[in-house]
CSV table of C-alpha atoms and ligand atoms in Angstrom, one decimal:
chain,number,residue,atom,x,y,z
R,1,MET,CA,45.4,-102.8,64.7
R,2,LYS,CA,47.5,-102.3,61.7
R,3,LYS,CA,45.6,-101.9,59.0
R,4,LYS,CA,46.6,-101.0,55.1
R,5,ILE,CA,44.2,-97.8,53.1
R,6,ALA,CA,44.5,-96.8,50.2
R,7,VAL,CA,43.4,-93.3,49.8
R,8,LEU,CA,42.1,-91.7,46.7
R,9,PRO,CA,41.3,-88.2,47.0
R,10,GLY,CA,40.5,-87.5,43.0
R,11,ASP,CA,39.7,-84.3,41.6
R,12,GLY,CA,38.2,-80.8,42.7
R,13,ILE,CA,36.9,-80.8,46.9
R,14,GLY,CA,38.3,-84.4,46.9
R,15,PRO,CA,41.9,-83.9,48.0
R,16,GLU,CA,40.4,-81.5,51.0
R,17,ILE,CA,37.7,-83.5,52.0
R,18,ILE,CA,39.8,-86.6,52.2
R,19,ALA,CA,42.5,-84.3,54.1
R,20,GLN,CA,40.0,-84.0,56.9
R,21,ALA,CA,39.1,-88.0,57.1
R,22,ILE,CA,42.6,-88.3,57.6
R,23,LYS,CA,43.0,-85.9,60.4
R,24,VAL,CA,40.1,-87.9,62.3
R,25,LEU,CA,41.4,-91.8,61.1
R,26,ASP,CA,44.8,-90.4,62.7
R,27,THR,CA,42.8,-89.2,65.6
R,28,VAL,CA,41.2,-93.0,65.6
R,29,ALA,CA,44.8,-94.6,65.5
R,30,ARG,CA,46.1,-92.8,68.4
R,31,ARG,CA,42.9,-93.1,71.0
R,32,TYR,CA,42.4,-96.5,70.1
R,33,ASN,CA,45.9,-97.6,69.6
R,34,HIS,CA,45.6,-98.6,65.8
R,35,GLU,CA,48.4,-97.8,62.9
R,36,PHE,CA,46.5,-96.7,59.5
R,37,GLU,CA,49.2,-96.7,56.6
R,38,TYR,CA,48.3,-94.9,53.9
R,39,THR,CA,48.8,-95.5,50.2
R,40,TYR,CA,47.6,-92.4,48.1
R,41,VAL,CA,46.6,-93.1,44.4
R,42,ASP,CA,45.7,-90.9,41.6
R,43,ILE,CA,42.1,-91.5,39.8
R,44,GLY,CA,40.0,-89.7,37.7
R,45,GLY,CA,40.6,-86.5,35.9
R,46,CYS,CA,44.6,-85.8,37.7
R,47,SER,CA,45.4,-89.5,36.8
R,48,ILE,CA,44.0,-88.7,33.3
R,49,ASP,CA,46.1,-85.3,33.2
R,50,LYS,CA,49.6,-87.7,34.7
R,51,TYR,CA,49.2,-91.2,32.8
R,52,ASN,CA,46.3,-90.5,29.8
R,53,ARG,CA,44.0,-92.9,32.1
R,54,PRO,CA,41.6,-92.8,35.1
R,55,ILE,CA,43.5,-95.2,37.2
R,56,THR,CA,47.0,-97.0,36.8
R,57,GLU,CA,47.2,-100.9,36.9
R,58,GLU,CA,50.0,-100.3,39.5
R,59,GLY,CA,46.8,-98.0,41.7
R,60,MET,CA,45.0,-100.8,41.0
R,61,GLN,CA,47.3,-103.4,42.4
R,62,ILE,CA,47.7,-100.8,45.3
R,63,CYS,CA,43.7,-101.0,45.9
R,64,LYS,CA,43.7,-104.8,45.9
R,65,GLU,CA,46.3,-105.2,48.5
R,66,SER,CA,44.8,-102.8,50.7
R,67,ASP,CA,42.5,-103.3,53.8
R,68,SER,CA,40.1,-100.9,52.3
R,69,VAL,CA,39.6,-98.1,49.9
R,70,LEU,CA,38.9,-94.5,50.9
R,71,LEU,CA,37.8,-92.5,47.9
R,72,GLY,CA,36.6,-88.2,47.4
R,73,ALA,CA,35.5,-88.0,44.5
R,74,VAL,CA,36.0,-87.5,40.4
R,75,GLY,CA,35.7,-85.9,37.5
R,76,GLY,CA,34.8,-81.9,36.6
R,77,PRO,CA,34.4,-79.8,33.4
R,78,LYS,CA,38.2,-79.9,32.4
R,79,TRP,CA,37.8,-83.8,31.3
R,80,ASP,CA,33.9,-83.9,30.3
R,81,ASP,CA,35.2,-84.2,26.8
R,82,CYS,CA,37.7,-87.2,27.1
R,83,PRO,CA,37.0,-90.0,24.8
R,84,PRO,CA,34.5,-92.3,27.1
R,85,GLU,CA,36.7,-95.1,27.5
R,86,ILE,CA,39.3,-92.8,29.4
R,87,ARG,CA,36.6,-90.8,31.3
R,88,PRO,CA,36.9,-90.1,35.1
R,89,GLU,CA,33.5,-92.3,36.2
R,90,LYS,CA,35.5,-95.4,34.2
R,91,ALA,CA,38.0,-95.7,37.0
R,92,LEU,CA,35.1,-96.3,39.3
R,93,LEU,CA,33.6,-98.9,37.4
R,94,ALA,CA,37.1,-100.5,37.2
R,95,VAL,CA,37.7,-100.8,41.2
R,96,ARG,CA,34.5,-101.8,41.6
R,97,LYS,CA,34.6,-104.8,39.1
R,98,GLU,CA,38.3,-105.5,40.1
R,99,LEU,CA,37.7,-105.7,43.7
R,100,GLY,CA,34.2,-107.6,43.5
R,101,LEU,CA,31.9,-104.4,45.2
R,102,PHE,CA,29.1,-106.1,44.6
R,103,ALA,CA,27.1,-104.4,47.4
R,104,ASN,CA,26.8,-100.8,47.8
R,105,LEU,CA,25.1,-99.4,51.2
R,106,ARG,CA,23.8,-96.0,51.5
R,107,PRO,CA,22.6,-94.8,54.8
R,108,THR,CA,20.2,-91.9,54.6
R,109,LYS,CA,20.5,-90.3,58.3
R,110,LEU,CA,18.4,-87.0,58.9
R,111,PHE,CA,20.8,-85.6,62.0
R,112,LEU,CA,17.9,-83.6,64.0
R,113,GLN,CA,20.0,-80.5,64.3
R,114,LEU,CA,19.5,-80.4,60.4
R,115,ALA,CA,15.8,-81.1,59.9
R,116,SER,CA,15.1,-77.5,58.7
R,117,SER,CA,17.5,-78.7,55.9
R,118,SER,CA,15.0,-81.3,54.4
R,119,PRO,CA,13.1,-79.8,51.8
R,120,LEU,CA,10.0,-82.3,53.3
R,121,LYS,CA,7.5,-80.5,55.9
R,122,SER,CA,8.6,-80.9,59.9
R,123,GLU,CA,5.3,-83.4,60.7
R,124,ILE,CA,7.2,-85.8,58.3
R,125,VAL,CA,10.6,-85.6,59.1
R,126,GLY,CA,10.2,-84.4,62.7
R,127,GLY,CA,10.7,-88.4,64.5
R,128,GLY,CA,14.2,-88.3,62.5
R,129,ILE,CA,14.8,-90.7,59.2
R,130,ASP,CA,17.0,-93.3,59.7
R,131,LEU,CA,16.8,-95.8,56.8
R,132,LEU,CA,19.7,-97.7,54.5
R,133,ILE,CA,19.6,-98.8,51.3
R,134,VAL,CA,21.6,-101.7,50.0
R,135,ARG,CA,22.1,-101.7,46.5
R,136,GLU,CA,22.9,-104.5,43.9
R,137,LEU,CA,26.2,-103.2,42.0
R,138,THR,CA,27.6,-105.4,39.9
R,139,GLY,CA,24.3,-107.0,37.9
R,140,GLY,CA,21.2,-105.9,36.2
R,141,VAL,CA,20.5,-103.5,33.1
R,142,TYR,CA,23.6,-101.2,33.4
R,143,PHE,CA,25.9,-104.8,33.1
R,144,GLY,CA,23.7,-106.5,30.6
R,145,ALA,CA,24.0,-106.9,26.8
R,146,LYS,CA,23.1,-103.7,24.8
R,147,LYS,CA,22.7,-103.1,21.0
R,148,THR,CA,21.4,-100.8,18.7
R,149,GLU,CA,20.3,-101.8,15.5
R,150,ASN,CA,18.5,-101.1,12.3
R,151,VAL,CA,15.0,-102.6,12.0
R,152,ASP,CA,12.5,-101.9,9.0
R,153,GLY,CA,14.3,-98.5,8.4
R,154,GLN,CA,14.2,-97.0,12.1
R,155,LEU,CA,16.6,-97.6,14.8
R,156,VAL,CA,16.2,-100.0,17.9
R,157,ALA,CA,17.6,-100.1,21.1
R,158,THR,CA,18.1,-102.6,23.6
R,159,ASP,CA,20.1,-103.1,27.4
R,160,LEU,CA,19.1,-106.5,28.8
R,161,MET,CA,18.5,-107.0,32.6
R,162,PRO,CA,19.9,-110.2,33.5
R,163,TYR,CA,19.9,-111.2,37.0
R,164,SER,CA,21.3,-115.1,38.2
R,165,GLU,CA,19.6,-116.6,41.6
R,166,SER,CA,23.3,-116.4,43.1
R,167,GLU,CA,24.0,-112.6,42.5
R,168,ILE,CA,19.9,-111.9,44.3
R,169,GLU,CA,20.8,-114.5,47.0
R,170,ARG,CA,24.5,-112.8,47.4
R,171,ILE,CA,23.0,-109.3,47.9
R,172,GLY,CA,20.0,-110.6,50.0
R,173,ARG,CA,22.4,-111.8,52.7
R,174,VAL,CA,23.8,-108.9,52.8
R,175,ALA,CA,21.0,-106.7,53.5
R,176,PHE,CA,19.7,-109.5,55.9
R,177,GLU,CA,22.6,-109.5,57.9
R,178,THR,CA,22.8,-105.8,57.8
R,179,ALA,CA,19.0,-105.5,58.9
R,180,MET,CA,20.1,-107.9,61.8
R,181,LYS,CA,22.5,-105.3,63.3
R,182,ARG,CA,19.7,-102.3,62.9
R,183,ASN,CA,16.2,-102.6,63.7
R,184,LYS,CA,15.4,-106.1,61.6
R,185,LYS,CA,13.2,-104.8,59.5
R,186,LEU,CA,13.7,-105.2,55.8
R,187,THR,CA,11.9,-104.0,52.5
R,188,SER,CA,12.9,-105.7,49.4
R,189,VAL,CA,11.7,-103.7,46.4
R,190,ASP,CA,11.1,-104.8,42.8
R,191,LYS,CA,8.8,-104.7,40.2
R,192,ALA,CA,7.3,-108.0,40.3
R,193,ASN,CA,4.2,-107.2,38.5
R,194,VAL,CA,6.0,-106.5,35.2
R,195,LEU,CA,9.4,-107.8,35.4
R,196,GLU,CA,11.1,-111.4,35.1
R,197,THR,CA,14.0,-110.8,36.9
R,198,SER,CA,11.8,-109.1,39.7
R,199,ARG,CA,9.9,-112.4,40.1
R,200,LEU,CA,12.8,-114.2,40.5
R,201,TRP,CA,14.4,-111.3,42.7
R,202,ARG,CA,11.5,-111.9,45.3
R,203,LYS,CA,11.3,-115.7,45.1
R,204,THR,CA,14.5,-115.5,45.7
R,205,MET,CA,14.3,-112.8,48.8
R,206,HIS,CA,11.2,-115.2,50.4
R,207,ARG,CA,13.6,-117.9,50.6
R,208,LEU,CA,15.8,-116.1,52.0
R,209,SER,CA,13.3,-114.4,54.8
R,210,LEU,CA,13.0,-118.5,56.1
R,211,GLU,CA,16.4,-118.0,57.4
R,212,TYR,CA,16.1,-115.0,58.9
R,213,PRO,CA,12.8,-115.3,61.4
R,214,GLU,CA,13.5,-112.3,63.4
R,215,VAL,CA,13.5,-110.0,60.6
R,216,GLU,CA,10.3,-108.1,59.7
R,217,TYR,CA,10.5,-108.8,55.9
R,218,GLY,CA,8.2,-107.2,53.1
R,219,ASP,CA,7.8,-106.4,49.4
R,220,ALA,CA,7.1,-103.2,48.1
R,221,LEU,CA,7.0,-102.4,44.0
R,222,VAL,CA,9.7,-99.3,43.3
R,223,ASP,CA,7.3,-96.9,42.4
R,224,SER,CA,5.3,-97.3,45.1
R,225,THR,CA,8.3,-97.2,47.3
R,226,ALA,CA,9.5,-93.7,45.4
R,227,MET,CA,6.3,-92.5,46.8
R,228,GLN,CA,6.6,-93.6,50.4
R,229,LEU,CA,9.9,-92.3,50.7
R,230,ILE,CA,8.4,-88.9,50.4
R,231,LYS,CA,5.2,-89.4,52.4
R,232,ASN,CA,6.2,-91.6,55.1
R,233,PRO,CA,10.2,-92.1,55.3
R,234,SER,CA,10.6,-93.3,59.0
R,235,GLN,CA,8.5,-96.7,58.0
R,236,PHE,CA,11.8,-97.7,56.7
R,237,ASP,CA,14.6,-99.4,58.3
R,238,VAL,CA,16.8,-101.5,55.8
R,239,ILE,CA,16.0,-101.3,52.1
R,240,VAL,CA,17.4,-103.7,49.6
R,241,THR,CA,16.9,-103.4,45.6
R,242,GLU,CA,18.3,-104.3,42.3
R,243,ASN,CA,21.3,-101.9,40.6
R,244,MET,CA,19.0,-99.5,38.6
R,245,PHE,CA,16.0,-99.0,41.1
R,246,GLY,CA,19.1,-98.4,44.2
R,247,ASP,CA,20.6,-96.1,41.8
R,248,ILE,CA,17.7,-94.0,41.7
R,249,LEU,CA,16.1,-94.5,44.7
R,250,SER,CA,19.1,-93.7,47.0
R,251,ASP,CA,19.6,-90.6,44.9
R,252,GLU,CA,15.9,-89.6,46.2
R,253,ALA,CA,16.6,-90.8,49.6
R,254,SER,CA,19.9,-89.0,49.7
R,255,MET,CA,17.6,-85.4,49.4
R,256,LEU,CA,15.1,-86.4,52.2
R,257,THR,CA,18.0,-84.9,54.6
R,258,GLY,CA,18.5,-82.0,52.0
R,259,SER,CA,22.6,-81.9,52.7
R,260,ILE,CA,24.3,-83.9,50.2
R,261,GLY,CA,27.5,-83.2,52.0
R,262,MET,CA,26.6,-85.3,55.3
R,263,MET,CA,25.9,-88.6,53.1
R,264,PRO,CA,28.4,-91.5,53.4
R,265,SER,CA,28.6,-94.6,51.3
R,266,ALA,CA,29.9,-98.0,51.7
R,267,SER,CA,30.7,-100.5,48.4
R,268,LEU,CA,31.6,-104.4,49.8
R,269,SER,CA,33.0,-107.3,48.4
R,270,LEU,CA,32.2,-110.8,49.4
R,271,GLY,CA,35.5,-110.5,52.0
R,272,THR,CA,36.0,-107.3,54.3
R,273,LEU,CA,37.7,-105.3,51.3
R,274,GLY,CA,35.6,-102.3,51.2
R,275,MET,CA,35.5,-98.8,49.3
R,276,TYR,CA,34.4,-95.7,51.1
R,277,GLU,CA,33.4,-92.5,49.5
R,278,PRO,CA,30.8,-89.6,49.8
R,279,ILE,CA,28.0,-89.7,47.9
R,280,HIS,CA,28.4,-86.3,46.4
R,281,GLY,CA,30.7,-85.3,43.5
R,282,SER,CA,33.6,-83.4,43.0
R,283,ALA,CA,32.1,-80.0,43.2
R,284,PRO,CA,34.0,-78.2,40.7
R,285,ASP,CA,32.4,-74.8,41.8
R,286,ILE,CA,33.7,-74.8,45.4
R,287,ALA,CA,37.2,-76.6,44.7
R,288,GLY,CA,40.0,-75.3,46.5
R,289,LEU,CA,38.1,-72.7,48.5
R,290,ASP,CA,38.2,-75.0,51.9
R,291,ILE,CA,34.5,-74.2,52.5
R,292,ALA,CA,33.4,-77.9,51.2
R,293,ASN,CA,31.5,-79.8,53.9
R,294,PRO,CA,33.5,-83.0,54.8
R,295,LEU,CA,31.3,-84.8,57.2
R,296,GLY,CA,30.2,-87.5,54.2
R,297,THR,CA,33.8,-88.4,54.1
R,298,ILE,CA,34.8,-88.7,57.7
R,299,LEU,CA,31.3,-90.6,57.9
R,300,SER,CA,32.3,-93.1,55.5
R,301,ALA,CA,35.6,-93.2,57.2
R,302,ALA,CA,33.5,-94.1,60.0
R,303,MET,CA,31.6,-97.0,57.7
R,304,MET,CA,35.3,-98.7,57.0
R,305,LEU,CA,36.0,-98.8,60.8
R,306,ARG,CA,32.7,-100.6,61.1
R,307,TYR,CA,32.3,-102.8,58.2
R,308,SER,CA,35.8,-103.6,56.8
R,309,PHE,CA,37.9,-103.4,60.2
R,310,ASP,CA,35.1,-104.5,62.5
R,311,MET,CA,35.8,-101.8,64.7
R,312,ALA,CA,32.1,-100.9,65.9
R,313,ALA,CA,33.3,-99.0,69.1
R,314,GLU,CA,35.7,-96.8,67.0
R,315,ALA,CA,33.1,-96.3,64.6
R,316,ASP,CA,30.0,-95.1,66.8
R,317,ALA,CA,32.9,-92.9,68.3
R,318,VAL,CA,33.6,-90.8,65.1
R,319,GLU,CA,29.7,-90.6,64.5
R,320,GLU,CA,29.1,-89.0,68.3
R,321,ALA,CA,32.0,-86.8,67.5
R,322,VAL,CA,29.9,-85.7,64.6
R,323,ASN,CA,26.9,-85.2,66.3
R,324,ARG,CA,28.4,-83.2,69.2
R,325,VAL,CA,30.1,-80.8,66.6
R,326,LEU,CA,26.6,-80.2,65.4
R,327,ASP,CA,25.0,-80.1,68.6
R,328,LEU,CA,27.8,-77.3,69.5
R,329,GLY,CA,26.4,-75.4,66.3
R,330,TYR,CA,29.4,-75.5,64.0
R,331,ARG,CA,28.2,-75.8,60.1
R,332,THR,CA,29.8,-75.9,57.0
R,333,GLY,CA,28.0,-73.2,54.5
R,334,ASP,CA,25.9,-75.7,52.9
R,335,ILE,CA,24.2,-76.6,56.1
R,336,MET,CA,24.7,-73.1,57.7
R,337,GLN,CA,21.5,-71.7,60.4
R,338,ASP,CA,20.6,-69.2,62.1
R,339,ASN,CA,22.7,-68.9,65.4
R,340,CYS,CA,25.6,-71.4,64.2
R,341,LYS,CA,29.3,-70.7,63.9
R,342,LYS,CA,30.2,-71.2,60.3
R,343,VAL,CA,33.7,-73.2,60.0
R,344,SER,CA,35.7,-74.0,57.2
R,345,CYS,CA,36.0,-77.7,55.8
R,346,SER,CA,39.4,-78.1,57.8
R,347,GLN,CA,38.1,-76.3,60.8
R,348,MET,CA,35.3,-78.6,60.4
R,349,GLY,CA,37.7,-81.8,60.1
R,350,ALA,CA,39.9,-80.6,63.3
R,351,LEU,CA,36.6,-80.0,65.4
R,352,VAL,CA,35.5,-83.6,64.7
R,353,SER,CA,38.8,-84.9,65.8
R,354,GLN,CA,38.9,-82.8,68.8
R,355,ALA,CA,35.8,-83.8,69.7
R,356,LEU,CA,36.8,-87.3,69.4
Z,401,NAD,P1,28.2,-82.2,42.8
Z,401,NAD,O1,27.9,-83.1,44.1
Z,401,NAD,O2,29.7,-82.5,42.7
Z,401,NAD,O3,27.8,-81.2,43.5
Z,401,NAD,C1,26.2,-81.0,43.4
Z,401,NAD,C2,26.0,-79.2,44.2
Z,401,NAD,O4,26.3,-79.7,45.4
Z,401,NAD,C3,27.4,-78.1,44.0
Z,401,NAD,O5,26.6,-77.1,43.9
Z,401,NAD,C4,28.3,-78.7,44.9
Z,401,NAD,O6,29.2,-77.3,45.2
Z,401,NAD,C5,27.4,-79.0,46.5
Z,401,NAD,N1,28.3,-79.7,46.7
Z,401,NAD,C6,28.6,-81.4,46.9
Z,401,NAD,N2,29.5,-81.8,47.9
Z,401,NAD,C7,29.7,-81.2,48.4
Z,401,NAD,C8,30.1,-80.7,49.5
Z,401,NAD,N3,31.2,-81.9,50.2
Z,401,NAD,N4,30.0,-79.8,50.3
Z,401,NAD,C9,29.6,-78.5,50.3
Z,401,NAD,N5,28.8,-78.6,48.9
Z,401,NAD,C10,28.8,-79.5,48.1
Z,401,NAD,O7,27.6,-83.0,41.7
Z,401,NAD,P2,27.8,-82.1,39.6
Z,401,NAD,O8,28.0,-81.0,40.2
Z,401,NAD,O9,26.5,-83.0,39.3
Z,401,NAD,O10,29.1,-82.9,39.5
Z,401,NAD,C11,30.2,-82.4,39.4
Z,401,NAD,C12,31.3,-83.3,39.0
Z,401,NAD,O11,31.5,-84.8,40.2
Z,401,NAD,C13,30.8,-84.1,37.9
Z,401,NAD,O12,32.1,-84.1,37.0
Z,401,NAD,C14,30.2,-85.2,38.2
Z,401,NAD,O13,30.8,-86.3,37.0
Z,401,NAD,C15,31.6,-85.8,39.4
Z,401,NAD,N6,30.9,-86.8,40.0
Z,401,NAD,C16,31.6,-87.8,40.8
Z,401,NAD,C17,31.0,-88.7,41.7
Z,401,NAD,C18,31.8,-89.5,42.3
Z,401,NAD,O14,32.9,-89.1,42.3
Z,401,NAD,N7,31.2,-91.0,43.4
Z,401,NAD,C19,29.6,-88.3,41.7
Z,401,NAD,C20,28.6,-87.6,41.2
Z,401,NAD,C21,29.1,-86.3,40.5
């Protein structure tokens, strides 16, 4: 197969970790006889420096015309004082909007070799954690109307949290389909005891659940889910939730593994176009030192193979290669353990490529 990939390294450690994912993709292409064509696009601070905007129209067009987008990370202290309309993160919101990326998939997997990195006790994580949060990404309170007004002599701020039935159904279908491909268990998280949007959310999810009788479906309140993620994370397979709850719960879940550098993510549209990126930021404190962990980016590339290119065998092979390298005891500094071999970012990329 021939696929066009827009590659957006971004700032900080972005270019270093992306280079490792490209190494691995090149190995996949050779081994499985595919052709990946990369077009590099500036995004975030590096684009602000060159063009005074976090992504150019031309760059956006390249993303739209590609089969998928691979992103490093954006931002850093250098651009913290930019005016809000040209801040580095603005480009991420713009790409999500322009590409219609409404579904954010964040797997949280505890590699058993790294169980001691988890802040949770071994009796809780000993059986492993393998859950996936499906977060609605383009609706809800982050996108609803906002205002601050003077009422009776004091400022009052309001953020609306709208959700339409079709928006809920769209993300619900992604979640049920994802659950069908995993362990067929789906937990829908809301706050239906107080929020009107959550009541519509629950009603819509219940309707959809009738179409997926094989999926063991359950509702949960967001506050209780926040507790259960710490108390018994292995009870979850797929969790689906709205934008703000998903933002918070997915960060909480990512911490369960104790290694932010290992976590991939995918943002999907209705078609096959998606954007794939590690969940961490640009880590300016370690940028340019060749010590960052590239595995979150490499695993994001694996998600790209699986979800955008329908290359399940290739995705499995990349994930197995990561597993093998960890089994052999190779670690970047952030996940270093006793009796393991410390390697650089570029060495880790090369090791995963060799394992493939
Ligand atoms: P961060 O994720 O960049 O870093 C947090 C800590 O984790 C740092 O100590 C860093 O060194 C470490 N870390 C992160 N990724 C690592 C990796 N792959 N390997 C080893 N260690 C790693 O979060 P932050 O420091 O809060 O943010 C730094 C910048 O990144 C900010 O400008 C922020 O706005 C931006 N940011 C961007 C994104 C994105 O592009 N999607 C996401 C979050 C933060």
